[in-house]
């Protein structure tokens, strides 16, 4: 290990003053000057036009070793001198992880995507040497393979990393601002769903072919209008006074969401409870181990395995069925969106309107429950008599 690499912040804290000022070299052109008073100053040496200048850039510990190296790096590069090593892309990525881990719902998938496509090429590069062309060359092959959505998310998160690096003082500007204009936007394809009028047919197939556990997940997903990942994490202790209250940290929009429970829902939950093999699990749908919940892809995987659902319906499409039904029943926009836990209005309107329309949604969920029951009955009648065409909306 070289002399300059031994001077970490901890090593610097152990340096003691002498009767005379002394100076140690920390990195290329970066030194630490220790005064008899105990003050420790960072100094950058700049040879220019036949003379040498020592420029003070601050004191330790106000400026730590890494920050001093970055300041020295920026200063020496102005004079085309060999700079010390400063912050790498990996340092900025570590900062992004520490700030975003509890903020982004899809944090784990975003992190794995960055570590697969971005980090291998950029991890050890000095962050002030990364340019827009480098990012273009990195992401273009991803786009050419048809993974436009992957490319877009990699670019979005890389831009976030640089934005945070600017705020932290690692670099002066974000070199990839506006870079998204050079890439074609991904084609947005809505998740497969069916008209709500076709729900009796779907319930008939689920009743005939699906295992009971899958049927329970399907029905609770349909009733609650929750996202698949939110349904998977539901807990028994979130139910109180005929209301299911989901904590903000478990919701996509990071807002507490309440679901009114009708007689249909409570009957369904009672049946789920009696059929589960993990009676003491805190989760409504426990996984193979009682201390964990079911995989969020359980229902998705089942529906993908069935020819009837292929390219026609996915679990997220149940929310589309519910939303379309709400619209056709004349339910107001705000109440319908609240049923799906969507954020309504801009930041100003939300600052004033803070109701989640729980009382109004109780009545809506009663109507929704009646519709699901009617669809189930209609599907049973059609199974018994294929020539009988029942309309659940009559």
Short mmCIF file of C-alpha atoms in Angstrom, two decimals:
data_model
loop_
_atom_site.label_atom_id
_atom_site.label_comp_id
_atom_site.label_asym_id
_atom_site.label_seq_id
_atom_site.Cartn_x
_atom_site.Cartn_y
_atom_site.Cartn_z
CA UNK A 1 0.00 0.00 0.00
CA UNK A 2 1.49 3.39 -0.98
CA UNK A 3 2.02 6.27 1.42
CA UNK A 4 -0.71 8.43 -0.12
CA UNK A 5 -3.34 5.72 0.05
CA UNK A 6 -2.81 5.27 3.79
CA UNK A 7 -4.26 8.67 4.65
CA UNK A 8 -7.90 7.96 5.31
CA UNK A 9 -10.06 10.27 7.42
CA UNK A 10 -9.35 8.06 10.40
CA UNK A 11 -5.59 8.28 9.82
CA UNK A 12 -5.82 12.05 9.39
CA UNK A 13 -7.67 12.37 12.71
CA UNK A 14 -4.68 10.74 14.43
CA UNK A 15 -2.15 13.24 13.04
CA UNK A 16 -0.77 15.41 15.85
CA UNK A 17 0.72 18.92 15.49
CA UNK A 18 4.46 19.63 15.87
CA UNK A 19 6.25 22.75 16.96
CA UNK A 20 6.66 23.53 13.27
CA UNK A 21 4.17 23.29 10.41
CA UNK A 22 4.44 20.13 8.32
CA UNK A 23 2.72 18.82 5.21
CA UNK A 24 1.85 15.34 3.95
CA UNK A 25 0.99 14.30 0.42
CA UNK A 26 -2.40 12.60 0.23
CA UNK A 27 -2.87 12.22 -3.53
CA UNK A 28 -1.72 13.66 -6.86
CA UNK A 29 -1.30 17.38 -6.13
CA UNK A 30 -3.32 17.17 -2.90
CA UNK A 31 -1.64 17.73 0.45
CA UNK A 32 -2.69 18.23 4.03
CA UNK A 33 -0.94 20.97 5.96
CA UNK A 34 -0.84 20.52 9.76
CA UNK A 35 -0.21 23.73 11.73
CA UNK A 36 1.21 23.92 15.28
CA UNK A 37 -2.23 25.14 16.40
CA UNK A 38 -3.68 21.78 15.31
CA UNK A 39 -5.54 23.21 12.30
CA UNK A 40 -5.39 20.89 9.30
CA UNK A 41 -5.74 22.56 5.89
CA UNK A 42 -6.15 21.04 2.45
CA UNK A 43 -3.75 22.40 -0.15
CA UNK A 44 -3.67 21.82 -3.90
CA UNK A 45 -0.33 22.27 -5.67
CA UNK A 46 -0.59 23.86 -9.14
CA UNK A 47 2.59 24.16 -11.29
CA UNK A 48 1.84 26.84 -13.91
CA UNK A 49 4.03 28.94 -16.21
CA UNK A 50 7.24 28.08 -14.45
CA UNK A 51 5.98 28.70 -10.92
CA UNK A 52 4.28 26.62 -8.27
CA UNK A 53 1.23 27.79 -6.35
CA UNK A 54 -0.29 26.15 -3.30
CA UNK A 55 -4.04 26.86 -3.19
CA UNK A 56 -5.96 26.27 0.03
CA UNK A 57 -9.36 24.63 -0.48
CA UNK A 58 -10.58 24.36 3.13
CA UNK A 59 -10.00 22.65 6.44
CA UNK A 60 -10.34 19.10 7.69
CA UNK A 61 -12.76 17.81 9.04
CA UNK A 62 -15.13 20.41 7.47
CA UNK A 63 -14.04 18.87 4.18
CA UNK A 64 -13.30 15.15 4.39
CA UNK A 65 -10.66 13.36 2.37
CA UNK A 66 -12.98 12.31 -0.48
CA UNK A 67 -14.45 15.79 -0.81
CA UNK A 68 -10.98 17.33 -0.80
CA UNK A 69 -9.83 14.90 -3.51
CA UNK A 70 -12.82 15.87 -5.65
CA UNK A 71 -12.17 19.61 -5.21
CA UNK A 72 -8.50 19.08 -6.03
CA UNK A 73 -9.48 17.01 -9.04
CA UNK A 74 -11.69 19.77 -10.41
CA UNK A 75 -9.04 22.42 -9.81
CA UNK A 76 -6.11 20.51 -11.36
CA UNK A 77 -8.14 19.53 -14.42
CA UNK A 78 -8.51 23.24 -15.22
CA UNK A 79 -4.75 23.35 -15.70
CA UNK A 80 -4.55 20.01 -17.60
CA UNK A 81 -2.66 18.43 -14.69
CA UNK A 82 -2.95 14.83 -13.56
CA UNK A 83 -5.80 14.94 -11.03
CA UNK A 84 -6.23 12.77 -7.93
CA UNK A 85 -8.94 10.17 -7.90
CA UNK A 86 -12.27 11.59 -6.76
CA UNK A 87 -15.80 10.24 -6.58
CA UNK A 88 -16.66 7.31 -8.81
CA UNK A 89 -20.04 6.42 -10.30
CA UNK A 90 -20.25 3.72 -7.64
CA UNK A 91 -20.10 6.40 -4.92
CA UNK A 92 -23.04 8.21 -6.52
CA UNK A 93 -24.88 4.90 -6.90
CA UNK A 94 -24.36 4.16 -3.19
CA UNK A 95 -25.84 7.58 -2.39
CA UNK A 96 -28.84 6.82 -4.64
CA UNK A 97 -29.41 3.48 -2.86
CA UNK A 98 -29.31 5.04 0.58
CA UNK A 99 -31.89 7.68 -0.37
CA UNK A 100 -34.20 5.65 -2.61
CA UNK A 101 -34.39 2.31 -0.80
CA UNK A 102 -37.52 3.21 1.17
CA UNK A 103 -38.90 5.69 -1.34
CA UNK A 104 -39.33 3.64 -4.53
CA UNK A 105 -41.87 0.82 -4.44
CA UNK A 106 -40.04 -1.06 -7.20
CA UNK A 107 -36.63 -0.39 -5.59
CA UNK A 108 -35.38 -3.98 -5.74
CA UNK A 109 -36.15 -4.44 -9.45
CA UNK A 110 -34.71 -1.00 -10.24
CA UNK A 111 -31.50 -1.84 -8.36
CA UNK A 112 -31.11 -5.21 -10.06
CA UNK A 113 -31.70 -3.59 -13.46
CA UNK A 114 -28.98 -0.99 -12.81
CA UNK A 115 -26.55 -3.63 -11.56
CA UNK A 116 -27.14 -5.72 -14.67
CA UNK A 117 -27.01 -3.08 -17.40
CA UNK A 118 -25.27 0.04 -16.03
CA UNK A 119 -22.94 -0.72 -13.12
CA UNK A 120 -20.63 -3.22 -14.90
CA UNK A 121 -19.43 -0.50 -17.31
CA UNK A 122 -19.57 2.58 -15.08
CA UNK A 123 -18.97 1.42 -11.50
CA UNK A 124 -15.28 2.40 -11.22
CA UNK A 125 -15.25 5.37 -13.59
CA UNK A 126 -14.59 8.82 -12.17
CA UNK A 127 -17.98 10.47 -12.18
CA UNK A 128 -16.74 13.71 -13.75
CA UNK A 129 -15.32 11.74 -16.70
CA UNK A 130 -18.64 10.15 -17.66
CA UNK A 131 -20.13 11.85 -20.70
CA UNK A 132 -23.41 11.70 -22.58
CA UNK A 133 -21.87 9.72 -25.50
CA UNK A 134 -20.72 7.06 -23.01
CA UNK A 135 -24.29 6.66 -21.71
CA UNK A 136 -25.64 6.55 -25.28
CA UNK A 137 -23.20 3.79 -26.23
CA UNK A 138 -24.15 1.92 -23.07
CA UNK A 139 -27.93 2.08 -23.58
CA UNK A 140 -28.20 1.88 -27.36
CA UNK A 141 -27.61 -1.91 -27.51
CA UNK A 142 -30.43 -2.39 -24.97
CA UNK A 143 -32.78 -0.43 -27.21
CA UNK A 144 -31.71 -2.38 -30.30
CA UNK A 145 -32.68 -5.66 -28.63
CA UNK A 146 -36.23 -4.35 -28.32
CA UNK A 147 -36.07 -3.69 -24.60
CA UNK A 148 -37.14 -0.07 -24.83
CA UNK A 149 -38.87 -0.06 -21.46
CA UNK A 150 -35.69 -1.44 -19.82
CA UNK A 151 -33.59 1.18 -21.59
CA UNK A 152 -35.94 3.96 -20.52
CA UNK A 153 -35.83 2.92 -16.86
CA UNK A 154 -32.04 2.56 -16.89
CA UNK A 155 -31.75 6.07 -18.33
CA UNK A 156 -34.26 7.49 -15.84
CA UNK A 157 -32.48 6.00 -12.83
CA UNK A 158 -29.00 6.93 -14.14
CA UNK A 159 -30.21 10.51 -14.50
CA UNK A 160 -31.46 10.36 -10.90
CA UNK A 161 -28.03 9.16 -9.76
CA UNK A 162 -26.34 12.11 -11.49
CA UNK A 163 -28.91 14.56 -10.09
CA UNK A 164 -28.08 13.38 -6.57
CA UNK A 165 -24.35 13.56 -7.36
CA UNK A 166 -24.79 17.21 -8.35
CA UNK A 167 -26.66 17.94 -5.12
CA UNK A 168 -23.92 16.23 -3.09
CA UNK A 169 -21.18 18.22 -4.84
CA UNK A 170 -19.60 15.24 -6.60
CA UNK A 171 -19.98 16.98 -9.99
CA UNK A 172 -21.06 20.44 -11.13
CA UNK A 173 -23.69 19.40 -13.66
CA UNK A 174 -25.64 16.41 -14.94
CA UNK A 175 -24.13 15.39 -18.30
CA UNK A 176 -27.16 13.41 -19.43
CA UNK A 177 -29.91 15.99 -18.98
CA UNK A 178 -32.19 15.85 -22.02
CA UNK A 179 -30.67 12.61 -23.26
CA UNK A 180 -34.07 10.91 -23.43
CA UNK A 181 -34.84 12.90 -26.59
CA UNK A 182 -32.29 10.80 -28.47
CA UNK A 183 -34.13 7.53 -27.78
CA UNK A 184 -37.48 6.41 -29.06
CA UNK A 185 -40.08 6.21 -26.30
CA UNK A 186 -41.22 2.66 -25.47
CA UNK A 187 -44.53 1.60 -26.94
CA UNK A 188 -47.09 1.58 -24.18
CA UNK A 189 -49.23 -1.51 -24.30
CA UNK A 190 -52.13 -1.71 -21.84
CA UNK A 191 -52.29 -4.89 -19.78
CA UNK A 192 -54.79 -7.39 -21.20
CA UNK A 193 -58.29 -7.10 -19.80
CA UNK A 194 -61.87 -7.86 -20.77
CA UNK A 195 -65.14 -5.89 -20.67
CA UNK A 196 -66.88 -6.10 -17.31
CA UNK A 197 -69.85 -7.66 -19.10
CA UNK A 198 -67.72 -10.78 -19.65
CA UNK A 199 -67.03 -11.30 -15.94
CA UNK A 200 -69.58 -14.18 -15.59
CA UNK A 201 -67.60 -16.20 -18.13
CA UNK A 202 -64.36 -15.57 -16.24
CA UNK A 203 -65.88 -16.55 -12.91
CA UNK A 204 -67.26 -19.70 -14.49
CA UNK A 205 -63.78 -20.73 -15.66
CA UNK A 206 -62.26 -19.94 -12.26
CA UNK A 207 -64.96 -21.92 -10.47
CA UNK A 208 -64.51 -24.93 -12.75
CA UNK A 209 -60.71 -25.11 -13.08
CA UNK A 210 -58.87 -23.04 -10.50
CA UNK A 211 -57.60 -24.45 -7.19
CA UNK A 212 -59.39 -22.98 -4.19
CA UNK A 213 -56.39 -20.89 -3.11
CA UNK A 214 -56.10 -19.30 -6.57
CA UNK A 215 -59.84 -18.67 -6.60
CA UNK A 216 -59.59 -16.89 -3.24
CA UNK A 217 -56.74 -14.66 -4.40
CA UNK A 218 -58.65 -13.90 -7.60
CA UNK A 219 -61.89 -12.97 -5.81
CA UNK A 220 -60.23 -10.80 -3.17
CA UNK A 221 -58.18 -9.07 -5.88
CA UNK A 222 -61.33 -8.47 -7.91
CA UNK A 223 -63.31 -7.17 -4.94
CA UNK A 224 -60.62 -4.98 -3.36
CA UNK A 225 -59.33 -3.51 -6.67
CA UNK A 226 -55.81 -3.67 -5.20
CA UNK A 227 -52.64 -4.29 -7.18
CA UNK A 228 -51.28 -7.89 -7.17
CA UNK A 229 -48.32 -7.00 -4.95
CA UNK A 230 -50.60 -5.26 -2.46
CA UNK A 231 -52.97 -8.24 -2.28
CA UNK A 232 -50.08 -10.62 -1.60
CA UNK A 233 -48.99 -8.66 1.51
CA UNK A 234 -52.42 -8.29 3.15
CA UNK A 235 -52.47 -9.04 6.89
CA UNK A 236 -55.27 -10.03 9.26
CA UNK A 237 -54.35 -7.35 11.79
CA UNK A 238 -55.07 -4.65 9.20
CA UNK A 239 -58.79 -5.46 9.49
CA UNK A 240 -60.82 -3.56 12.06
CA UNK A 241 -64.46 -2.43 12.17
CA UNK A 242 -65.22 -3.85 8.71
CA UNK A 243 -62.39 -1.84 7.17
CA UNK A 244 -59.11 -3.07 5.72
CA UNK A 245 -56.47 -0.39 6.34
CA UNK A 246 -53.24 -0.81 4.39
CA UNK A 247 -50.19 1.15 5.68
CA UNK A 248 -48.67 3.76 3.40
CA UNK A 249 -45.36 1.90 3.04
CA UNK A 250 -47.17 -1.08 1.48
CA UNK A 251 -48.99 1.00 -1.16
CA UNK A 252 -47.57 2.08 -4.50
CA UNK A 253 -48.45 5.74 -3.96
CA UNK A 254 -47.13 5.68 -0.37
CA UNK A 255 -50.51 6.72 1.02
CA UNK A 256 -52.65 4.89 3.58
CA UNK A 257 -55.51 3.15 1.76
CA UNK A 258 -58.75 1.90 3.33
CA UNK A 259 -61.00 -0.73 1.76
CA UNK A 260 -64.58 -1.01 3.11
CA UNK A 261 -65.52 -4.64 3.74
CA UNK A 262 -69.02 -5.70 2.77
CA UNK A 263 -70.80 -8.90 3.77
CA UNK A 264 -69.48 -10.46 0.55
CA UNK A 265 -65.90 -9.59 1.54
CA UNK A 266 -66.22 -10.77 5.14
CA UNK A 267 -67.75 -14.08 4.00
CA UNK A 268 -64.86 -14.51 1.55
CA UNK A 269 -62.28 -13.71 4.24
CA UNK A 270 -63.93 -16.16 6.64
CA UNK A 271 -63.71 -18.89 3.98
CA UNK A 272 -60.06 -18.03 3.30
CA UNK A 273 -59.27 -18.24 7.01
CA UNK A 274 -60.93 -21.63 7.40
CA UNK A 275 -59.14 -23.08 4.37
CA UNK A 276 -55.60 -21.92 5.10
CA UNK A 277 -53.18 -24.47 6.51
CA UNK A 278 -51.24 -21.77 8.40
CA UNK A 279 -53.92 -20.77 10.91
CA UNK A 280 -51.58 -18.58 12.97
CA UNK A 281 -50.00 -16.69 10.07
CA UNK A 282 -50.36 -12.91 10.15
CA UNK A 283 -50.86 -12.93 6.38
CA UNK A 284 -54.21 -13.48 4.70
CA UNK A 285 -52.38 -15.40 1.98
CA UNK A 286 -49.33 -17.00 3.63
CA UNK A 287 -46.58 -18.52 1.52
CA UNK A 288 -45.08 -21.96 1.95
CA UNK A 289 -43.63 -20.70 5.22
CA UNK A 290 -46.15 -19.19 7.62
CA UNK A 291 -43.88 -16.22 8.40
CA UNK A 292 -43.95 -15.03 4.79
CA UNK A 293 -46.69 -14.03 2.37
CA UNK A 294 -47.60 -15.59 -0.97
CA UNK A 295 -45.57 -14.56 -4.01
CA UNK A 296 -47.09 -11.57 -5.80
CA UNK A 297 -46.83 -13.48 -9.09
CA UNK A 298 -48.83 -16.52 -7.93
CA UNK A 299 -52.06 -15.49 -9.61
CA UNK A 300 -50.20 -14.17 -12.66
CA UNK A 301 -48.38 -17.46 -13.16
CA UNK A 302 -51.60 -19.44 -12.90
CA UNK A 303 -53.44 -17.26 -15.40
CA UNK A 304 -50.52 -17.44 -17.83
CA UNK A 305 -50.71 -21.22 -17.68
CA UNK A 306 -54.36 -21.25 -18.76
CA UNK A 307 -55.23 -20.92 -22.45
CA UNK A 308 -58.48 -19.18 -21.58
CA UNK A 309 -56.67 -16.19 -20.01
CA UNK A 310 -53.69 -16.00 -22.39
CA UNK A 311 -53.50 -12.52 -23.98
CA UNK A 312 -56.98 -11.79 -22.62
CA UNK A 313 -56.64 -11.09 -18.91
CA UNK A 314 -53.95 -10.66 -16.25
CA UNK A 315 -54.42 -9.91 -12.53
CA UNK A 316 -53.80 -6.19 -13.05
CA UNK A 317 -56.60 -6.27 -15.63
CA UNK A 318 -59.07 -6.91 -12.81
CA UNK A 319 -58.56 -3.27 -11.83
CA UNK A 320 -59.49 -2.28 -15.37
CA UNK A 321 -62.68 -4.36 -15.17
CA UNK A 322 -63.62 -2.67 -11.90
CA UNK A 323 -62.75 0.83 -13.14
CA UNK A 324 -64.80 0.38 -16.32
CA UNK A 325 -67.75 -0.91 -14.32
CA UNK A 326 -67.53 2.08 -11.96
CA UNK A 327 -67.55 4.46 -14.91
CA UNK A 328 -70.55 2.79 -16.55
CA UNK A 329 -72.49 2.92 -13.27
CA UNK A 330 -72.07 6.68 -13.15
CA UNK A 331 -69.79 6.69 -10.09
CA UNK A 332 -68.06 10.06 -9.78
CA UNK A 333 -64.48 10.29 -11.01
CA UNK A 334 -62.98 11.13 -7.59
CA UNK A 335 -64.71 8.24 -5.81
CA UNK A 336 -63.91 5.76 -8.59
CA UNK A 337 -60.24 6.73 -8.59
CA UNK A 338 -60.15 6.50 -4.79
CA UNK A 339 -61.48 2.93 -5.01
CA UNK A 340 -58.35 2.06 -7.03
CA UNK A 341 -56.06 3.99 -4.62
CA UNK A 342 -55.15 6.47 -7.34
CA UNK A 343 -53.97 9.97 -6.47
CA UNK A 344 -56.49 12.53 -7.74
CA UNK A 345 -55.73 16.16 -8.57
CA UNK A 346 -52.56 18.25 -8.44
CA UNK A 347 -50.52 19.00 -5.32
CA UNK A 348 -52.51 22.15 -4.56
CA UNK A 349 -55.92 20.46 -4.71
CA UNK A 350 -54.62 17.53 -2.63
CA UNK A 351 -53.38 19.96 0.01
CA UNK A 352 -56.99 21.00 0.57
CA UNK A 353 -58.93 17.83 -0.32
CA UNK A 354 -57.66 15.12 2.03
CA UNK A 355 -60.69 12.84 2.25
CA UNK A 356 -60.47 9.27 0.92
CA UNK A 357 -64.28 9.17 0.41
CA UNK A 358 -64.59 6.17 2.72
CA UNK A 359 -68.28 6.66 3.50
CA UNK A 360 -69.18 7.13 -0.14
CA UNK A 361 -67.08 4.12 -1.11
CA UNK A 362 -68.94 1.89 1.36
CA UNK A 363 -72.07 2.27 -0.76
CA UNK A 364 -70.07 1.75 -3.97
CA UNK A 365 -68.50 -1.44 -2.63
CA UNK A 366 -71.94 -2.78 -1.71
CA UNK A 367 -73.01 -2.29 -5.33
CA UNK A 368 -69.76 -3.86 -6.56
CA UNK A 369 -70.29 -6.87 -4.25
CA UNK A 370 -73.82 -7.33 -5.54
CA UNK A 371 -72.54 -7.25 -9.10
CA UNK A 372 -69.85 -9.89 -8.39
CA UNK A 373 -72.46 -12.12 -6.69
CA UNK A 374 -74.80 -11.71 -9.67
CA UNK A 375 -71.98 -12.61 -12.06
CA UNK A 376 -71.16 -15.71 -10.02
CA UNK A 377 -74.80 -16.80 -9.99
CA UNK A 378 -75.11 -16.12 -13.70
CA UNK A 379 -72.03 -18.21 -14.42
CA UNK A 380 -73.46 -21.13 -12.42
CA UNK A 381 -76.77 -20.90 -14.27
CA UNK A 382 -74.97 -20.88 -17.61
CA UNK A 383 -72.96 -23.94 -16.58
CA UNK A 384 -76.16 -25.80 -15.72
CA UNK A 385 -78.03 -24.61 -18.82
CA UNK A 386 -75.76 -23.47 -21.68
CA UNK A 387 -78.77 -22.09 -23.60
CA UNK A 388 -79.70 -19.77 -20.76
CA UNK A 389 -78.28 -16.25 -21.26
CA UNK A 390 -78.46 -14.25 -18.03
CA UNK A 391 -77.48 -10.62 -17.88
CA UNK A 392 -76.09 -9.76 -14.43
CA UNK A 393 -76.79 -6.09 -14.97
CA UNK A 394 -80.56 -6.52 -15.25
#
